[in-house]
Tab-separated table of C-alpha atoms and ligand atoms in Angstrom:
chain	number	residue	atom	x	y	z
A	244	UNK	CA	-59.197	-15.796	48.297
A	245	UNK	CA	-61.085	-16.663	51.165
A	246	UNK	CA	-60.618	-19.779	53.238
A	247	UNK	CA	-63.630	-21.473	55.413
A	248	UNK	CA	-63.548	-20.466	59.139
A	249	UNK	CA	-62.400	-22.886	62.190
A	250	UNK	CA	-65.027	-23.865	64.534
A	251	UNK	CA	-63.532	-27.601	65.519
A	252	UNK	CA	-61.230	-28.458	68.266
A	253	UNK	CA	-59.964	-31.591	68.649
A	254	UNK	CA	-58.482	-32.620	72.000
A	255	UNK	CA	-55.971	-35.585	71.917
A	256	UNK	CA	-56.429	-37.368	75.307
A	257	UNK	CA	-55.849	-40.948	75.161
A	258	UNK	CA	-52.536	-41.381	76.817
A	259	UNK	CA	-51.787	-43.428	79.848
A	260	UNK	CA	-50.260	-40.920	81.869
A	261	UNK	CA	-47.644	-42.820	82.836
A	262	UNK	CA	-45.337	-39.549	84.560
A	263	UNK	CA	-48.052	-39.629	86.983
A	264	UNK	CA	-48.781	-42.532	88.703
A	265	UNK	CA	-50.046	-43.619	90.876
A	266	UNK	CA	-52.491	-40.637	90.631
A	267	UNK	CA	-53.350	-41.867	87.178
A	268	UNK	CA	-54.167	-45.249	88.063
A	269	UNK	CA	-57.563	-44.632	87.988
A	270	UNK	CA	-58.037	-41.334	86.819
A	271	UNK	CA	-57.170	-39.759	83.435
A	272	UNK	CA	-54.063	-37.285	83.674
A	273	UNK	CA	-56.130	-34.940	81.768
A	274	UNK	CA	-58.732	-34.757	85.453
A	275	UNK	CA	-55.191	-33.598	87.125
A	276	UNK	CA	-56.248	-30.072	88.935
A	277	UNK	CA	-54.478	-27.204	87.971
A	278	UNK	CA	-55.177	-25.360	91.567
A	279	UNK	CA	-58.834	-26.195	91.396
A	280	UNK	CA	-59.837	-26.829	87.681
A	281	UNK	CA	-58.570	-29.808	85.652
A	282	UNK	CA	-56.233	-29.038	83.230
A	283	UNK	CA	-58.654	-30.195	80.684
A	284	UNK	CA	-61.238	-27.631	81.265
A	285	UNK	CA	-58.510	-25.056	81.011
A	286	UNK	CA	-57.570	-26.373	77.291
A	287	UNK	CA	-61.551	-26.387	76.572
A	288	UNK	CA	-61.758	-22.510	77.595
A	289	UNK	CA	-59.192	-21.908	75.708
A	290	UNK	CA	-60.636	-23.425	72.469
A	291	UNK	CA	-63.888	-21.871	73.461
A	292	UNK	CA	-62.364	-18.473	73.801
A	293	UNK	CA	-61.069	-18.638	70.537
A	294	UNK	CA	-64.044	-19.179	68.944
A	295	UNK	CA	-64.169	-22.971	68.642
A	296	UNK	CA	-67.371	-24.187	70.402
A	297	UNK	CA	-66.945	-27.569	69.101
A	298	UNK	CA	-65.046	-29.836	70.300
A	299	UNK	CA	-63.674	-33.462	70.000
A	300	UNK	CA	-61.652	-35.109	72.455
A	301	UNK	CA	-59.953	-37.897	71.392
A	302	UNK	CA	-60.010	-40.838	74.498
A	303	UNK	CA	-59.201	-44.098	75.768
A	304	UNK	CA	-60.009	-46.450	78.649
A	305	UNK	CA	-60.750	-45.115	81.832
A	306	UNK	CA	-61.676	-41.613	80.752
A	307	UNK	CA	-64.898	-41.768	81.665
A	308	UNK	CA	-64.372	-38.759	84.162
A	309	UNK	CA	-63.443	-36.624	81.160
A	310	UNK	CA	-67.373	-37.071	80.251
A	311	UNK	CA	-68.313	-37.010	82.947
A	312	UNK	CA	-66.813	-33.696	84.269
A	313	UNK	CA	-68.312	-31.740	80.783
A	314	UNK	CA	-71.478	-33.180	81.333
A	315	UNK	CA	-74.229	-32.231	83.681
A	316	UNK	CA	-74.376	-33.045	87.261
A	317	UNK	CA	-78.183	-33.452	88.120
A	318	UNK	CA	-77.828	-34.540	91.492
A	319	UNK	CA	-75.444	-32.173	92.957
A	320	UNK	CA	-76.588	-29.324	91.422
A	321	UNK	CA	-79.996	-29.754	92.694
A	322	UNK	CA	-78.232	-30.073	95.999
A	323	UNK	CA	-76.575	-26.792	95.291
A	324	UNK	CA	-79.475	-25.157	94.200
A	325	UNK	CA	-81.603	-26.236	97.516
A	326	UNK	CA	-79.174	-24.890	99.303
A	327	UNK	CA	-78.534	-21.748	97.701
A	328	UNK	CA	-75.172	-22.111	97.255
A	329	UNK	CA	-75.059	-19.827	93.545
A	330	UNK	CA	-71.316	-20.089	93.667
A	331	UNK	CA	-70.900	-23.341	93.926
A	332	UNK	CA	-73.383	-24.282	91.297
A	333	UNK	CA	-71.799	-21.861	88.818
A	334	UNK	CA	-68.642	-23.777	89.169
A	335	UNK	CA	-70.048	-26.518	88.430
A	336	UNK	CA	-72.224	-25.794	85.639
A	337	UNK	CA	-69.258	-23.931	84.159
A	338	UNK	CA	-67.570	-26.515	82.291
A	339	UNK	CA	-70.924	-27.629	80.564
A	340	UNK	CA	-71.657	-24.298	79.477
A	341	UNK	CA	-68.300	-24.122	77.594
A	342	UNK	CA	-68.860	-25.989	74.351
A	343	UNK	CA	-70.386	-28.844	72.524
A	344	UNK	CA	-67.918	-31.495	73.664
A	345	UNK	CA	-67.917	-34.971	71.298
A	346	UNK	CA	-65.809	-38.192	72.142
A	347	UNK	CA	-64.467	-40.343	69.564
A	348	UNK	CA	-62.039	-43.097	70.771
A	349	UNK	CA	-58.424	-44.305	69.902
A	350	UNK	CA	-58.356	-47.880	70.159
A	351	UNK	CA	-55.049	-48.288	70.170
A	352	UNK	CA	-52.240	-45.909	71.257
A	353	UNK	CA	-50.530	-45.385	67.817
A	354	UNK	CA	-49.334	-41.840	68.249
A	355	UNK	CA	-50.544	-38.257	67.775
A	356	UNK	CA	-50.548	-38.367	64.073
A	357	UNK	CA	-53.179	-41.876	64.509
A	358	UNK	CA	-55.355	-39.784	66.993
A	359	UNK	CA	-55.502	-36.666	65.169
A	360	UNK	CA	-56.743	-39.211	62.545
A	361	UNK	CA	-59.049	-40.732	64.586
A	362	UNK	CA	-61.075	-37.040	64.082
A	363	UNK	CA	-61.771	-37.427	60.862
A	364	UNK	CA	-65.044	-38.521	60.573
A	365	UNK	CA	-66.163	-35.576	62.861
A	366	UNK	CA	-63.916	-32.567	61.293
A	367	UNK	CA	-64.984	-33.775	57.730
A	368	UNK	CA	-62.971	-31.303	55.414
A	369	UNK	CA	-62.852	-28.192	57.509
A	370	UNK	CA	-59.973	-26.437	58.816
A	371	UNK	CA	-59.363	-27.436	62.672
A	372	UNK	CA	-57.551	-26.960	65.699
A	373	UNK	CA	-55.379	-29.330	67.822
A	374	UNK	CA	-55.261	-28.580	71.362
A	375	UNK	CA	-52.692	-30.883	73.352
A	376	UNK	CA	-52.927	-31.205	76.978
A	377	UNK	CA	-49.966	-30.753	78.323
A	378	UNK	CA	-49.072	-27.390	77.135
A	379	UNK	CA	-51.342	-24.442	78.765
A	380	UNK	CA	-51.421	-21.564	77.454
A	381	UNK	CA	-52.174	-17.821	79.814
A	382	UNK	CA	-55.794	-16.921	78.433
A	383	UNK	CA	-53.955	-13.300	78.905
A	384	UNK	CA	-51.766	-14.466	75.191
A	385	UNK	CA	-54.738	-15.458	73.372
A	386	UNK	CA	-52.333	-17.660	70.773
A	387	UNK	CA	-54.851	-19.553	69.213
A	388	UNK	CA	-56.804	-16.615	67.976
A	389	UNK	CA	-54.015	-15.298	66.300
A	390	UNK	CA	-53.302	-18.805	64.713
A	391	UNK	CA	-57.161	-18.947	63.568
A	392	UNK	CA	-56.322	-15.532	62.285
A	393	UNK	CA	-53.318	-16.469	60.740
A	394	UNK	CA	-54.964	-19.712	58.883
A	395	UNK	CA	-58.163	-17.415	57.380
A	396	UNK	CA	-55.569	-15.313	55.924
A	397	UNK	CA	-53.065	-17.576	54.355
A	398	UNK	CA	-54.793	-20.798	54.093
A	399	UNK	CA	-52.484	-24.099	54.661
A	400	UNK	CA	-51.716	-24.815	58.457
A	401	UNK	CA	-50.520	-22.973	60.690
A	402	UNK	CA	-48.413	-24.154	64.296
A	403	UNK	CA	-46.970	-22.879	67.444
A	404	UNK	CA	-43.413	-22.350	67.970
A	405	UNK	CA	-41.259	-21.736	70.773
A	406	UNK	CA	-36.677	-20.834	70.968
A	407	UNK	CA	-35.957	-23.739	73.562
A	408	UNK	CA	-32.120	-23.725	74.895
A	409	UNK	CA	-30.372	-26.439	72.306
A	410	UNK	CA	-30.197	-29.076	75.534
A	411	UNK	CA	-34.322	-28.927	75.135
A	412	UNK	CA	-35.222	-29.437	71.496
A	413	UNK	CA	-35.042	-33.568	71.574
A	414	UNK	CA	-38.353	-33.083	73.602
A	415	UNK	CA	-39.564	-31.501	70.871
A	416	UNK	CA	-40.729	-31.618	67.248
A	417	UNK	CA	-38.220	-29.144	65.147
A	418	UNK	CA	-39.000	-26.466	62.682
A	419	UNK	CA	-36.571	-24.966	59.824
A	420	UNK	CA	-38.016	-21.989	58.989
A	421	UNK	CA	-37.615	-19.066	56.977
A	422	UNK	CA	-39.143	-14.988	57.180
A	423	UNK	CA	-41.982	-14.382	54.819
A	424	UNK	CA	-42.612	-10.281	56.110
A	425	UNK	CA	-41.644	-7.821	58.454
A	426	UNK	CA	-42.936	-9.705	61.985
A	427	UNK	CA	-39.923	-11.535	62.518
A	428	UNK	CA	-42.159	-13.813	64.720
A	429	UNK	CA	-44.515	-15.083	61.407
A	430	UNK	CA	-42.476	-17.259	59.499
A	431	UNK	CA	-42.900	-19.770	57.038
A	432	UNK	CA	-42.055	-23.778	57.744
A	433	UNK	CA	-39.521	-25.377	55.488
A	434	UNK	CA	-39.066	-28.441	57.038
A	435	UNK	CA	-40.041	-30.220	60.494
A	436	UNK	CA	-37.892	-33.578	62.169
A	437	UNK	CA	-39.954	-34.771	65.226
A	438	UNK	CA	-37.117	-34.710	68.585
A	439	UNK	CA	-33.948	-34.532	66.892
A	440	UNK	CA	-30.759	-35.191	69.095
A	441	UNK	CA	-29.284	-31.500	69.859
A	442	UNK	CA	-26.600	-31.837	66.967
A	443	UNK	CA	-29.131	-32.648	64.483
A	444	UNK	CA	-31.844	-30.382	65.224
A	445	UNK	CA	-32.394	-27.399	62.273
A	446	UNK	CA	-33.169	-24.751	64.299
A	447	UNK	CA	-34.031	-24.454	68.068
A	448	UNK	CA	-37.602	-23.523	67.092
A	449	UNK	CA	-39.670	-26.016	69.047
A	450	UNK	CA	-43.272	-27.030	67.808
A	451	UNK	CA	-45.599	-26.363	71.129
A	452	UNK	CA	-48.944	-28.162	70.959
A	453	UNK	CA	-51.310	-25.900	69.607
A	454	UNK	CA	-51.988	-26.254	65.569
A	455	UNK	CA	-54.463	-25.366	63.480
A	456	UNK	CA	-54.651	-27.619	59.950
A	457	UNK	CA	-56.061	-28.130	56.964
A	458	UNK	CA	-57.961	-30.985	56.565
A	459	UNK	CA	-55.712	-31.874	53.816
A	460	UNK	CA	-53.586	-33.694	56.818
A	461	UNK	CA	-55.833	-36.817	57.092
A	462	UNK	CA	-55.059	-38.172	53.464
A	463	UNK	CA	-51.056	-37.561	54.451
A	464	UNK	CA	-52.059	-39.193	57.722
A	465	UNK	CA	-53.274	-42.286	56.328
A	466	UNK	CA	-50.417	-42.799	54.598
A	467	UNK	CA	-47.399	-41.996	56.968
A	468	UNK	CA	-45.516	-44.714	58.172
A	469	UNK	CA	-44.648	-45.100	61.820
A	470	UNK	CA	-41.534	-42.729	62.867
A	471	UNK	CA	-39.486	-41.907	65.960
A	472	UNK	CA	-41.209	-44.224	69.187
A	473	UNK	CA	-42.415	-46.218	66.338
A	474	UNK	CA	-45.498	-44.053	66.351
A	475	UNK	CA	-47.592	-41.981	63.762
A	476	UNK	CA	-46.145	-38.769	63.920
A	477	UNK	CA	-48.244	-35.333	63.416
A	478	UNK	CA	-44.931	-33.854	62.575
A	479	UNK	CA	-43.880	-36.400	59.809
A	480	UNK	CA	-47.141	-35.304	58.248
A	481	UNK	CA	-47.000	-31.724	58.630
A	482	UNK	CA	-43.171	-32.322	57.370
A	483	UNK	CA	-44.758	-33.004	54.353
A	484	UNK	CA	-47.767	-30.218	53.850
A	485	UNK	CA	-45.067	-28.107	54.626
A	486	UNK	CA	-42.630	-29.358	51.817
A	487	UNK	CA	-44.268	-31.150	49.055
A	488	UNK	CA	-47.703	-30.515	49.435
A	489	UNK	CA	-49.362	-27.561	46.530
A	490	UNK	CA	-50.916	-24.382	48.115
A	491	UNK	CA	-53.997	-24.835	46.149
A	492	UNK	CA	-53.932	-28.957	47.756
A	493	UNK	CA	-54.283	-27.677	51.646
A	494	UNK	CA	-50.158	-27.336	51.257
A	495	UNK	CA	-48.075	-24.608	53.144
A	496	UNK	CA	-47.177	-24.620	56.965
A	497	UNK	CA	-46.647	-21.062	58.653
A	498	UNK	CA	-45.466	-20.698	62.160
A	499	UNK	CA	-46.099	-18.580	64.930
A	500	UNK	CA	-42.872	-17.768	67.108
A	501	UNK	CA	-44.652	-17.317	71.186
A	502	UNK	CA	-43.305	-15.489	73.253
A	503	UNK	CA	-46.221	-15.317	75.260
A	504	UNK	CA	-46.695	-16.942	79.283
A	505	UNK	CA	-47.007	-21.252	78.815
A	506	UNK	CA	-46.927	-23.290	81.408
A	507	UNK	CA	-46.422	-27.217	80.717
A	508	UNK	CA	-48.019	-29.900	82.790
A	509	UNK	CA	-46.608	-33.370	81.147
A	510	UNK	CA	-44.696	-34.286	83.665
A	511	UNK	CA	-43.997	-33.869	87.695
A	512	UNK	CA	-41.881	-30.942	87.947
A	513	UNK	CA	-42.919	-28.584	85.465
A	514	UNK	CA	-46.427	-29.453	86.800
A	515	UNK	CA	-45.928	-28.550	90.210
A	516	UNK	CA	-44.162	-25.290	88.946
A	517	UNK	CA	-47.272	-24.341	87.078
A	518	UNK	CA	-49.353	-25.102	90.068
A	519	UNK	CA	-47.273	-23.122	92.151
A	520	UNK	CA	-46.634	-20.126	89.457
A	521	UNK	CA	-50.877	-20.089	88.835
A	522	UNK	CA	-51.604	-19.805	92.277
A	523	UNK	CA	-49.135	-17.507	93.164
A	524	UNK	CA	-51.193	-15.241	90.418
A	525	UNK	CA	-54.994	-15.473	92.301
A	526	UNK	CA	-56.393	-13.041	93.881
A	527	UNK	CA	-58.091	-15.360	96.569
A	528	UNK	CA	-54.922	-17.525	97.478
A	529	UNK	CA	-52.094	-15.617	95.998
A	530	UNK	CA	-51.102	-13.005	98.475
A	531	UNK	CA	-51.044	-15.476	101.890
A	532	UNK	CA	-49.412	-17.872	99.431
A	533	UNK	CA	-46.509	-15.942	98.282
A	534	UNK	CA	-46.152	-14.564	101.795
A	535	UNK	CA	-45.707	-18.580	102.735
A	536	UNK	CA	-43.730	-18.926	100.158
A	537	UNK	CA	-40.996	-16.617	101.358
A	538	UNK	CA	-40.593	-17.469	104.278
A	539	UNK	CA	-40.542	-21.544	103.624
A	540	UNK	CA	-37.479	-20.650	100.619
A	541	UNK	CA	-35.696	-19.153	103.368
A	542	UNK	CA	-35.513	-21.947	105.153
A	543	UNK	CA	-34.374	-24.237	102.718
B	229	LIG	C1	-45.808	-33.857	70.997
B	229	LIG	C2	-45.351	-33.691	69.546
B	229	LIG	C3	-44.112	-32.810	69.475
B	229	LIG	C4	-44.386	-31.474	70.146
B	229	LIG	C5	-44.893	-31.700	71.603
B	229	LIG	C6	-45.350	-30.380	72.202
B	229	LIG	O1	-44.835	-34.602	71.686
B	229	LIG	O2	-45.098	-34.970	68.972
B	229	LIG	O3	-43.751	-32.578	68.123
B	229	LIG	O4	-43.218	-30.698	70.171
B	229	LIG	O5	-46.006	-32.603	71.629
B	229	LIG	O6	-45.698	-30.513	73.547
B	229	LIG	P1	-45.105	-35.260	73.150
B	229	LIG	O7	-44.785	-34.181	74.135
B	229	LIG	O8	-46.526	-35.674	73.163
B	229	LIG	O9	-44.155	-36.398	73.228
């Protein structure tokens, strides 16, 4: 059997971005720069390098920047250009080239399950990704290929996983899961509880936000009931492709364990240690930072 290839990506970015303010008063979290590029366009390459050149990003209010930064920039980069600054104006044009980028909007802030169902109309009843925001992932562990890979193999859906410490997994939706071959780190998905208190949780397999589904998730969608937050859970849904949904009806979750370099940017800390960690890494700032670096620990 041979299942349809992925060549959507949708992008859920409709939240408030609350962690942030006041930086986010006015501009989206997603616009936050990661060094020099906003986190968003790092998710977008990332979709793009796996293949998906289309891509859906699910907004709000006050993310116009987010179209605005994908789009073209006459005016400046005719400035550029006159100037002869070919640098500059490939940054710039960068993020345009990247992918066909759509916008659909939320509405109303329901939860991840509502905006992933918000992409309905656009994904139609393909296979897809789900890219979320806060979670980046080091282009050097190319996960979402694999996952792609994964998907055109087995069919179903297929999500990220991570082992968290057991005081970490209430941040986190929850996977039970058993082995289905010899990679320990490919493993089938028996059951899923969004944040579960430490004593609860199944397994300390968190879900990380990079999933690729079957677009058998929108009828389950419409039909799952507000959960933990009161909000429409993708992992109530997934709970129940995973459990009570046929193979041959877009049923059957696998997981991928990573092990692979993530950084997370959701809220203040672990953003400014991803800051810190990526620029650490350049070549054009990393060596007289890390030099800095040393010395300022030492003084603390
Ligand atoms: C969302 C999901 C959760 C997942 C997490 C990954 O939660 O609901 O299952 O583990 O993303 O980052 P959020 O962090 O948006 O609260």
């Amino acid at each position: 059997m041979t299942y349809g290839a992925v060549t959507k990506a949708v992008i859920p970015a409709a939240g408030l971005g609350t962690r942030f303010l006041p930086a986010t008063k006015a501009t989206p979290k997603e616009m936050l720069p990661v060094v020099d590029t906003p986190a968003i366009q790092l998710v977008v390459e990332e979709a793009a390098s796996a293949g998906l050149g289309d891509v859906l990003m699910v907004t709000g209010r006050n993310k116009r920047p987010l179209e605005d930064h994908f789009d073209r920039a006459a005016e400046l980069e005719s400035i550029l250009a006159a100037k002869g600054d070919d640098e500059k104006l490939a940054l710039v044009q960068q993020s345009t080239d990247l992918a066909s980028v759509h916008y659909v909007r939320q509405g109303e802030p329901k939860g991840l399950g509502h905006a992933v169902l918000c992409a309905q109309a656009h994904v139609g009843r393909e296979p897809f990704a789900v890219l979320l925001g806060d979670d980046l992932i080091d282009p050097r562990d190319p996960l979402l290929k694999q996952m792609v890979g994964l998907r055109a193999e087995h069919g179903g859906s297929v999500i990220a996983l991570m082992e968290v410490p057991r005081s970490q997994i209430h941040l986190y939706g929850c996977a039970a899961v058993e082995p289905i071959g010899d990679d320990p780190d490919i493993v089938r998905v028996t059951d899923l509880v969004e944040k579960p208190s430490a004593d609860e949780a199944p397994s300390l397999y968190a879900v990380i936000g990079r999933y690729v589904l079957d677009p058998a998730v929108f009828s389950i969608l419409e039909k799952t009931e507000p959960g933990r937050g009161g909000e429409i859970q993708l992992t109530d849904a997934l709970r129940v492709l995973a459990d009570s949904t046929p193979a041959a009806e877009g049923g059957g979750v696998i997981g991928v364990v990573f092990r692979g370099r993530r950084y997370d940017t959701g809220d203040r800390l672990s953003y400014l240690q991803a800051v810190v960690q990526l620029a650490c890494e350049r070549d054009d700032l990393g060596p007289e930072l890390r030099a800095w670096l040393k010395e300022f620990v030492s003084t603390l």
